[in-house]
Amino acid sequence: MTMENDNYGAEQIQVLEGLEAVRKRPGMYIGSTSVRGLHHMVYEIVDNGVDEALAGYCTEINVEIEPGNIISVQDNGRGIPVEIHPKTHISTAETVYTVLHAGGKFGGDSGYKVSGGLHGVGASVVNALSAWTEVTIERDGGIYQMSFEKGKTVKKLEKIGESKKTGTKVRFLADDTIFESLDYEYEVLEKRLREIAFLTKGLKITLEDKRDPENIKKADFCYEGGLISFVEFLNKNKEKIHPTPIYIERAGEVPVEIAIQYTTSYSENIYTFVNNINTIEGGTHLEGFKRALTKVFNDYARSHNIIKEKEAKSLEDYKQKYGSDAYGTVAYILNLVRIWSIPLCFLGIAVGAIHKYVIGIRKLDTLEKGMGLIVTFVTLLIICQILPLAFAVFVKFGRG
């Protein structure tokens, strides 16, 4: 192995000041510089307004895509503090946008009990990765404004007017020397903002795309039902077993919300969120939920003599008993007798349900027996259909 350079001393150690590290390695902070990272910039600023909503101080967030792919995010929260910060000796607002890990989301007496985003990094990272950023704050009876270019302050915070309102407006243009593309996808933003509105009960979020004056797109999201509305939206085109979702809410140090609705679909959809952030890889919260649900199933099964007193089954056991076997049979029916597939599928489920809950047969193999009878019946139908065809072929070729 050849040595390229044997000089390694103090002069080889780089010290990146301010937000230089963010611009040097943007993927470490927003995941990537692709379109995904571009949209993440919007989410970070929106999340600041959502945190104000979760704290009880914000009711509306307006997001606009202006011509030239300029993003504008405005909320009616309390507004970023404008007084001089005791440690940085510059305005608190400028500190938030120019110093990494400066924010009110680190626990204790920090201003927020619940928050999402990058915790004190989001605003400064967006600022660092933007060609320019402009922040307008309404607070303490005044309107204040400051501006930046590539993370560096070009106009200090100054008072530009009077106002009795409160809130923060952030406009920025992502840096095209960092991102692969600056073209925002309206549908991607729409989906995420709708999701946020579902998760933040009562918060109104608007999205407006003004890039094409002749085709302005706009969407409004506000759901008083919260998670219930979310589940209803997800299941709007499915046949529900019960019309209203089961909803559980518990307040306390760690508030929890759960919404459940069973449908006739064969696929399972579980979405988990922590502080409004989608935890796509699950976690202890998902495992805890599954364990609790398993306990409910087992307790019910024991109380109805479906399983033995000391016997315990997992959710997978119940799925295999009532799920996998039945789904395999249904697939078999779908492949062979398409015209019979839908009515027979529901007939099998109905037979199992009637035996278990109405007639009172308390064995887990009830559905299996019902589906077995159906398969036998369908097989006979197939034979009846195939035999005449086979006979006709035999006669035709036999004579030849």
Short mmCIF file of C-alpha atoms in Angstrom, two decimals:
data_model
loop_
_atom_site.label_atom_id
_atom_site.label_comp_id
_atom_site.label_asym_id
_atom_site.label_seq_id
_atom_site.Cartn_x
_atom_site.Cartn_y
_atom_site.Cartn_z
CA MET A 1 0.00 0.00 0.00
CA THR A 2 1.44 3.36 -1.04
CA MET A 3 1.26 6.36 1.26
CA GLU A 4 -0.21 9.39 -0.48
CA ASN A 5 0.85 11.93 2.14
CA ASP A 6 2.88 11.35 5.25
CA ASN A 7 2.17 14.81 6.65
CA TYR A 8 -0.32 14.61 9.48
CA GLY A 9 -0.21 17.46 11.94
CA ALA A 10 -2.24 20.28 13.38
CA GLU A 11 -2.60 21.94 9.96
CA GLN A 12 -4.43 18.86 8.65
CA ILE A 13 -7.15 19.15 11.32
CA GLN A 14 -10.05 21.22 9.99
CA VAL A 15 -12.33 23.23 12.23
CA LEU A 16 -15.67 23.95 10.58
CA GLU A 17 -17.31 27.00 12.12
CA GLY A 18 -20.95 27.96 12.26
CA LEU A 19 -23.06 26.03 9.76
CA GLU A 20 -20.15 25.01 7.49
CA ALA A 21 -20.42 21.40 8.69
CA VAL A 22 -24.02 21.24 7.49
CA ARG A 23 -23.15 22.46 4.02
CA LYS A 24 -20.15 20.14 3.90
CA ARG A 25 -22.13 16.99 4.84
CA PRO A 26 -25.86 17.79 4.34
CA GLY A 27 -26.85 14.11 4.22
CA MET A 28 -25.93 13.74 7.89
CA TYR A 29 -28.69 16.20 8.80
CA ILE A 30 -31.52 15.70 6.29
CA GLY A 31 -30.82 12.19 5.00
CA SER A 32 -29.97 13.04 1.40
CA THR A 33 -29.72 15.84 -1.14
CA SER A 34 -32.27 14.17 -3.43
CA VAL A 35 -35.91 15.22 -3.79
CA ARG A 36 -36.57 13.41 -0.52
CA GLY A 37 -34.17 15.72 1.33
CA LEU A 38 -35.65 18.73 -0.46
CA HIS A 39 -39.12 17.93 0.90
CA HIS A 40 -37.63 17.27 4.32
CA MET A 41 -36.62 20.95 4.43
CA VAL A 42 -40.30 21.90 4.29
CA TYR A 43 -41.24 19.37 6.98
CA GLU A 44 -38.65 20.80 9.39
CA ILE A 45 -40.13 24.29 9.26
CA VAL A 46 -43.70 22.97 9.39
CA ASP A 47 -42.79 20.84 12.43
CA ASN A 48 -41.90 24.01 14.35
CA GLY A 49 -45.46 25.24 13.88
CA VAL A 50 -46.85 21.81 14.76
CA ASP A 51 -44.86 21.87 18.02
CA GLU A 52 -46.56 25.17 18.84
CA ALA A 53 -49.92 23.52 18.11
CA LEU A 54 -49.10 20.56 20.37
CA ALA A 55 -48.21 23.05 23.09
CA GLY A 56 -51.62 24.70 22.62
CA TYR A 57 -50.53 27.97 20.99
CA CYS A 58 -51.06 27.46 17.24
CA THR A 59 -54.26 26.76 15.32
CA GLU A 60 -53.22 27.34 11.69
CA ILE A 61 -50.23 26.69 9.41
CA ASN A 62 -50.11 27.94 5.82
CA VAL A 63 -47.65 26.46 3.33
CA GLU A 64 -47.09 27.98 -0.12
CA ILE A 65 -44.93 26.98 -3.08
CA GLU A 66 -44.22 30.30 -4.76
CA PRO A 67 -42.97 30.77 -8.34
CA GLY A 68 -39.31 29.81 -8.59
CA ASN A 69 -39.77 27.00 -6.01
CA ILE A 70 -39.64 29.41 -3.09
CA ILE A 71 -41.24 27.94 0.03
CA SER A 72 -43.27 29.98 2.50
CA VAL A 73 -44.44 28.57 5.85
CA GLN A 74 -46.48 30.73 8.22
CA ASP A 75 -47.99 29.82 11.59
CA ASN A 76 -49.95 31.74 14.21
CA GLY A 77 -48.02 30.42 17.20
CA ARG A 78 -46.25 32.52 19.80
CA GLY A 79 -43.45 33.65 17.47
CA ILE A 80 -39.74 33.02 18.03
CA PRO A 81 -38.38 35.06 20.98
CA VAL A 82 -36.64 38.23 19.81
CA GLU A 83 -34.74 39.36 22.90
CA ILE A 84 -30.95 39.08 23.17
CA HIS A 85 -29.84 35.57 24.17
CA PRO A 86 -27.67 35.52 27.33
CA LYS A 87 -25.10 33.06 25.91
CA THR A 88 -24.72 34.09 22.27
CA HIS A 89 -25.28 37.83 22.86
CA ILE A 90 -27.28 38.09 19.65
CA SER A 91 -31.05 37.97 19.22
CA THR A 92 -32.64 34.65 20.20
CA ALA A 93 -34.25 34.41 16.74
CA GLU A 94 -30.87 34.72 15.02
CA THR A 95 -29.43 32.18 17.46
CA VAL A 96 -32.12 29.66 16.51
CA TYR A 97 -31.31 30.03 12.79
CA THR A 98 -27.49 30.19 12.94
CA VAL A 99 -26.42 27.97 15.86
CA LEU A 100 -26.77 24.18 15.76
CA HIS A 101 -28.55 22.62 18.74
CA ALA A 102 -30.13 25.91 19.76
CA GLY A 103 -33.82 25.44 20.51
CA GLY A 104 -36.50 24.95 23.12
CA LYS A 105 -36.94 21.19 22.74
CA PHE A 106 -34.40 19.55 25.00
CA GLY A 107 -36.62 18.69 27.96
CA GLY A 108 -36.87 20.27 31.41
CA ASP A 109 -38.04 23.88 31.43
CA SER A 110 -37.39 24.22 27.71
CA GLY A 111 -40.72 25.49 26.40
CA TYR A 112 -42.04 22.27 24.85
CA LYS A 113 -43.25 19.08 26.49
CA VAL A 114 -43.77 17.31 23.14
CA SER A 115 -41.95 18.03 19.89
CA GLY A 116 -40.87 16.48 16.62
CA GLY A 117 -38.31 17.39 13.98
CA LEU A 118 -34.56 17.57 14.50
CA HIS A 119 -34.69 19.11 18.02
CA GLY A 120 -32.83 22.41 17.78
CA VAL A 121 -31.20 21.58 14.45
CA GLY A 122 -34.08 21.89 11.98
CA ALA A 123 -34.31 25.66 11.47
CA SER A 124 -30.55 26.19 11.34
CA VAL A 125 -30.09 23.29 8.89
CA VAL A 126 -32.76 24.66 6.55
CA ASN A 127 -31.04 28.03 6.75
CA ALA A 128 -27.62 26.52 6.02
CA LEU A 129 -28.88 24.60 2.96
CA SER A 130 -30.79 27.52 1.44
CA ALA A 131 -29.53 30.08 -1.05
CA TRP A 132 -31.41 32.61 1.06
CA THR A 133 -33.79 32.64 4.02
CA GLU A 134 -36.10 35.35 5.31
CA VAL A 135 -37.75 35.15 8.73
CA THR A 136 -40.58 37.45 9.84
CA ILE A 137 -41.81 37.34 13.45
CA GLU A 138 -44.89 38.89 15.03
CA ARG A 139 -44.50 39.07 18.78
CA ASP A 140 -44.58 41.45 21.75
CA GLY A 141 -46.59 44.03 19.77
CA GLY A 142 -44.12 44.30 16.91
CA ILE A 143 -43.10 42.85 13.54
CA TYR A 144 -39.46 41.77 13.29
CA GLN A 145 -37.49 40.57 10.29
CA MET A 146 -34.04 39.13 9.52
CA SER A 147 -32.44 37.51 6.46
CA PHE A 148 -29.63 35.08 5.64
CA GLU A 149 -27.67 33.77 2.67
CA LYS A 150 -26.29 30.22 2.79
CA GLY A 151 -26.58 30.20 6.56
CA LYS A 152 -24.86 33.52 7.17
CA THR A 153 -26.65 36.58 8.50
CA VAL A 154 -26.95 39.38 5.96
CA LYS A 155 -29.54 41.44 7.83
CA LYS A 156 -29.77 41.45 11.59
CA LEU A 157 -33.13 41.17 13.31
CA GLU A 158 -34.84 44.54 13.21
CA LYS A 159 -38.29 45.86 14.01
CA ILE A 160 -40.18 46.84 10.85
CA GLY A 161 -43.68 47.51 12.16
CA GLU A 162 -46.37 47.09 14.79
CA SER A 163 -48.75 44.15 15.23
CA LYS A 164 -51.10 42.70 17.80
CA LYS A 165 -50.80 39.24 16.24
CA THR A 166 -48.29 36.52 16.98
CA GLY A 167 -46.60 34.00 14.73
CA THR A 168 -43.65 33.22 12.49
CA LYS A 169 -43.28 33.29 8.70
CA VAL A 170 -40.31 31.63 7.02
CA ARG A 171 -39.50 31.98 3.32
CA PHE A 172 -36.54 30.17 1.78
CA LEU A 173 -35.06 29.07 -1.52
CA ALA A 174 -33.15 25.80 -1.35
CA ASP A 175 -29.57 25.97 -2.65
CA ASP A 176 -29.34 24.47 -6.14
CA THR A 177 -25.62 23.82 -5.65
CA ILE A 178 -26.51 21.31 -2.92
CA PHE A 179 -29.77 19.70 -4.01
CA GLU A 180 -30.15 17.57 -7.12
CA SER A 181 -33.45 19.24 -7.96
CA LEU A 182 -35.54 22.11 -6.61
CA ASP A 183 -38.83 20.85 -8.06
CA TYR A 184 -41.25 20.14 -5.20
CA GLU A 185 -43.89 17.49 -5.79
CA TYR A 186 -47.27 18.84 -4.75
CA GLU A 187 -48.69 15.36 -4.07
CA VAL A 188 -45.81 14.46 -1.72
CA LEU A 189 -46.31 17.60 0.36
CA GLU A 190 -50.09 17.14 0.27
CA LYS A 191 -49.84 13.60 1.65
CA ARG A 192 -47.51 14.57 4.51
CA LEU A 193 -49.47 17.69 5.49
CA ARG A 194 -52.73 15.75 5.48
CA GLU A 195 -51.12 13.17 7.75
CA ILE A 196 -49.93 15.89 10.14
CA ALA A 197 -53.44 17.36 10.25
CA PHE A 198 -54.89 13.94 11.13
CA LEU A 199 -52.33 13.52 13.91
CA THR A 200 -52.85 17.02 15.31
CA LYS A 201 -56.54 17.21 16.13
CA GLY A 202 -58.11 20.55 15.24
CA LEU A 203 -55.02 22.06 13.55
CA LYS A 204 -55.81 23.70 10.19
CA ILE A 205 -53.14 23.30 7.51
CA THR A 206 -53.36 24.82 4.03
CA LEU A 207 -51.17 24.03 1.04
CA GLU A 208 -51.12 26.25 -2.05
CA ASP A 209 -49.03 25.76 -5.18
CA LYS A 210 -48.67 29.08 -7.04
CA ARG A 211 -45.93 28.07 -9.49
CA ASP A 212 -48.35 27.97 -12.41
CA PRO A 213 -50.66 31.06 -12.31
CA GLU A 214 -53.12 29.33 -14.66
CA ASN A 215 -53.29 26.16 -12.56
CA ILE A 216 -53.08 27.09 -8.89
CA LYS A 217 -53.55 24.07 -6.62
CA LYS A 218 -54.88 24.38 -3.09
CA ALA A 219 -55.82 21.98 -0.32
CA ASP A 220 -57.16 22.55 3.21
CA PHE A 221 -56.80 20.03 6.01
CA CYS A 222 -58.47 20.15 9.42
CA TYR A 223 -59.78 17.09 11.25
CA GLU A 224 -61.55 17.44 14.57
CA GLY A 225 -61.77 13.66 14.75
CA GLY A 226 -57.99 13.23 14.79
CA LEU A 227 -57.00 9.57 14.62
CA ILE A 228 -60.61 8.50 14.13
CA SER A 229 -60.75 10.60 10.97
CA PHE A 230 -57.36 9.17 9.92
CA VAL A 231 -58.58 5.57 10.18
CA GLU A 232 -61.84 6.41 8.40
CA PHE A 233 -59.80 7.98 5.58
CA LEU A 234 -57.56 4.90 5.26
CA ASN A 235 -60.56 2.56 5.16
CA LYS A 236 -62.89 4.67 3.03
CA ASN A 237 -62.88 2.18 0.15
CA LYS A 238 -62.96 -0.97 2.28
CA GLU A 239 -65.85 -2.95 3.72
CA LYS A 240 -65.91 -2.34 7.47
CA ILE A 241 -66.82 -4.99 10.01
CA HIS A 242 -67.86 -2.24 12.45
CA PRO A 243 -68.77 1.24 11.15
CA THR A 244 -67.10 3.35 13.83
CA PRO A 245 -63.39 2.95 14.70
CA ILE A 246 -62.51 1.86 18.23
CA TYR A 247 -60.81 4.83 19.89
CA ILE A 248 -58.71 4.85 23.06
CA GLU A 249 -57.08 7.94 24.54
CA ARG A 250 -55.08 8.22 27.73
CA ALA A 251 -53.61 11.43 29.14
CA GLY A 252 -50.70 11.64 31.56
CA GLU A 253 -46.92 11.98 31.43
CA VAL A 254 -46.87 9.95 28.20
CA PRO A 255 -50.22 10.55 26.43
CA VAL A 256 -51.36 7.76 24.12
CA GLU A 257 -53.96 7.62 21.34
CA ILE A 258 -55.09 4.47 19.54
CA ALA A 259 -57.67 4.03 16.77
CA ILE A 260 -58.62 0.59 15.41
CA GLN A 261 -61.05 -0.56 12.75
CA TYR A 262 -61.40 -4.06 11.35
CA THR A 263 -62.32 -4.60 7.71
CA THR A 264 -62.83 -7.59 5.42
CA SER A 265 -59.44 -6.91 3.79
CA TYR A 266 -56.80 -9.63 4.14
CA SER A 267 -53.88 -7.22 4.57
CA GLU A 268 -52.94 -5.76 7.94
CA ASN A 269 -52.08 -2.06 8.14
CA ILE A 270 -50.49 -0.70 11.31
CA TYR A 271 -49.19 2.89 11.43
CA THR A 272 -47.27 4.09 14.47
CA PHE A 273 -46.19 7.62 15.33
CA VAL A 274 -44.20 9.22 18.13
CA ASN A 275 -44.49 13.00 18.50
CA ASN A 276 -46.21 13.01 15.09
CA ILE A 277 -43.19 11.35 13.45
CA ASN A 278 -43.94 8.15 11.53
CA THR A 279 -41.91 5.34 13.13
CA ILE A 280 -41.86 3.09 10.08
CA GLU A 281 -39.53 0.59 11.75
CA GLY A 282 -41.76 0.18 14.79
CA GLY A 283 -40.31 0.16 18.29
CA THR A 284 -41.20 -0.62 21.89
CA HIS A 285 -44.50 1.26 21.53
CA LEU A 286 -45.60 -1.10 18.76
CA GLU A 287 -44.41 -4.17 20.64
CA GLY A 288 -46.26 -3.02 23.76
CA PHE A 289 -49.45 -2.54 21.77
CA LYS A 290 -49.20 -6.00 20.21
CA ARG A 291 -48.59 -7.62 23.60
CA ALA A 292 -51.61 -5.85 25.09
CA LEU A 293 -53.78 -6.89 22.15
CA THR A 294 -52.55 -10.48 22.48
CA LYS A 295 -53.48 -10.45 26.18
CA VAL A 296 -57.01 -9.29 25.31
CA PHE A 297 -57.40 -12.13 22.78
CA ASN A 298 -56.09 -14.73 25.24
CA ASP A 299 -58.25 -13.47 28.12
CA TYR A 300 -61.35 -13.63 25.93
CA ALA A 301 -60.43 -17.09 24.61
CA ARG A 302 -59.91 -18.45 28.14
CA SER A 303 -63.14 -16.94 29.48
CA HIS A 304 -65.08 -18.64 26.65
CA ASN A 305 -63.25 -21.99 26.93
CA ILE A 306 -61.72 -21.57 23.48
CA ILE A 307 -58.25 -22.30 24.86
CA LYS A 308 -57.15 -23.95 28.10
CA GLU A 309 -56.70 -21.94 31.28
CA LYS A 310 -52.90 -22.10 31.24
CA GLU A 311 -52.59 -21.94 27.47
CA ALA A 312 -51.34 -18.77 25.79
CA LYS A 313 -51.26 -18.00 22.08
CA SER A 314 -49.63 -15.26 20.08
CA LEU A 315 -51.24 -12.99 17.49
CA GLU A 316 -49.52 -15.09 14.83
CA ASP A 317 -51.22 -18.19 16.25
CA TYR A 318 -54.62 -16.55 15.85
CA LYS A 319 -53.72 -15.32 12.37
CA GLN A 320 -52.64 -18.81 11.31
CA LYS A 321 -55.74 -20.40 12.79
CA TYR A 322 -58.22 -17.91 11.38
CA GLY A 323 -56.06 -16.15 8.82
CA SER A 324 -53.47 -18.05 6.82
CA ASP A 325 -55.52 -21.21 6.25
CA ALA A 326 -58.59 -19.24 5.24
CA TYR A 327 -56.56 -16.90 2.99
CA GLY A 328 -54.95 -19.89 1.26
CA THR A 329 -58.37 -21.40 0.62
CA VAL A 330 -59.72 -18.12 -0.70
CA ALA A 331 -56.74 -17.81 -3.05
CA TYR A 332 -57.49 -21.31 -4.27
CA ILE A 333 -61.11 -20.42 -4.95
CA LEU A 334 -60.14 -17.15 -6.65
CA ASN A 335 -57.80 -18.96 -9.01
CA LEU A 336 -60.24 -21.68 -10.00
CA VAL A 337 -63.78 -20.38 -9.80
CA ARG A 338 -63.68 -16.60 -10.15
CA ILE A 339 -67.44 -16.15 -10.34
CA TRP A 340 -67.87 -17.88 -6.98
CA SER A 341 -64.90 -16.31 -5.19
CA ILE A 342 -66.52 -13.34 -3.46
CA PRO A 343 -69.74 -14.94 -2.17
CA LEU A 344 -67.91 -18.10 -1.03
CA CYS A 345 -65.24 -16.09 0.73
CA PHE A 346 -67.78 -14.23 2.84
CA LEU A 347 -69.85 -17.37 3.29
CA GLY A 348 -66.86 -19.12 4.84
CA ILE A 349 -66.20 -16.23 7.21
CA ALA A 350 -69.91 -16.01 8.06
CA VAL A 351 -70.10 -19.74 8.80
CA GLY A 352 -67.16 -19.52 11.18
CA ALA A 353 -68.56 -16.43 12.89
CA ILE A 354 -72.04 -17.92 13.33
CA HIS A 355 -70.66 -21.14 14.82
CA LYS A 356 -68.41 -19.27 17.24
CA TYR A 357 -70.66 -16.48 18.45
CA VAL A 358 -74.25 -17.59 17.84
CA ILE A 359 -74.50 -21.38 18.01
CA GLY A 360 -71.82 -21.45 20.70
CA ILE A 361 -69.37 -24.02 19.32
CA ARG A 362 -66.16 -23.13 21.13
CA LYS A 363 -63.42 -24.71 19.08
CA LEU A 364 -60.89 -22.78 17.05
CA ASP A 365 -61.14 -25.20 14.13
CA THR A 366 -64.71 -24.20 13.35
CA LEU A 367 -63.70 -21.89 10.51
CA GLU A 368 -61.33 -24.54 9.18
CA LYS A 369 -64.20 -27.04 9.00
CA GLY A 370 -66.45 -24.50 7.31
CA MET A 371 -63.80 -23.64 4.72
CA GLY A 372 -63.09 -27.34 4.21
CA LEU A 373 -66.72 -27.95 3.31
CA ILE A 374 -66.64 -25.03 0.91
CA VAL A 375 -63.51 -26.33 -0.81
CA THR A 376 -65.17 -29.76 -1.21
CA PHE A 377 -68.31 -28.15 -2.59
CA VAL A 378 -66.34 -26.00 -5.06
CA THR A 379 -64.25 -28.99 -6.13
CA LEU A 380 -67.45 -30.87 -7.00
CA LEU A 381 -68.63 -27.87 -8.99
CA ILE A 382 -65.34 -27.79 -10.88
CA ILE A 383 -65.57 -31.50 -11.64
CA CYS A 384 -69.12 -31.02 -12.89
CA GLN A 385 -67.89 -28.24 -15.17
CA ILE A 386 -64.80 -30.08 -16.40
CA LEU A 387 -66.42 -33.49 -17.09
CA PRO A 388 -68.69 -32.29 -19.95
CA LEU A 389 -65.77 -30.44 -21.52
CA ALA A 390 -63.53 -33.52 -21.21
CA PHE A 391 -66.24 -35.73 -22.68
CA ALA A 392 -66.68 -33.37 -25.64
CA VAL A 393 -62.93 -33.34 -26.33
CA PHE A 394 -62.80 -37.13 -26.07
CA VAL A 395 -65.67 -37.56 -28.54
CA LYS A 396 -64.14 -35.10 -30.98
CA PHE A 397 -60.66 -36.57 -31.01
CA GLY A 398 -61.88 -40.13 -30.47
CA ARG A 399 -63.82 -40.04 -33.73
CA GLY A 400 -60.83 -38.64 -35.56
#
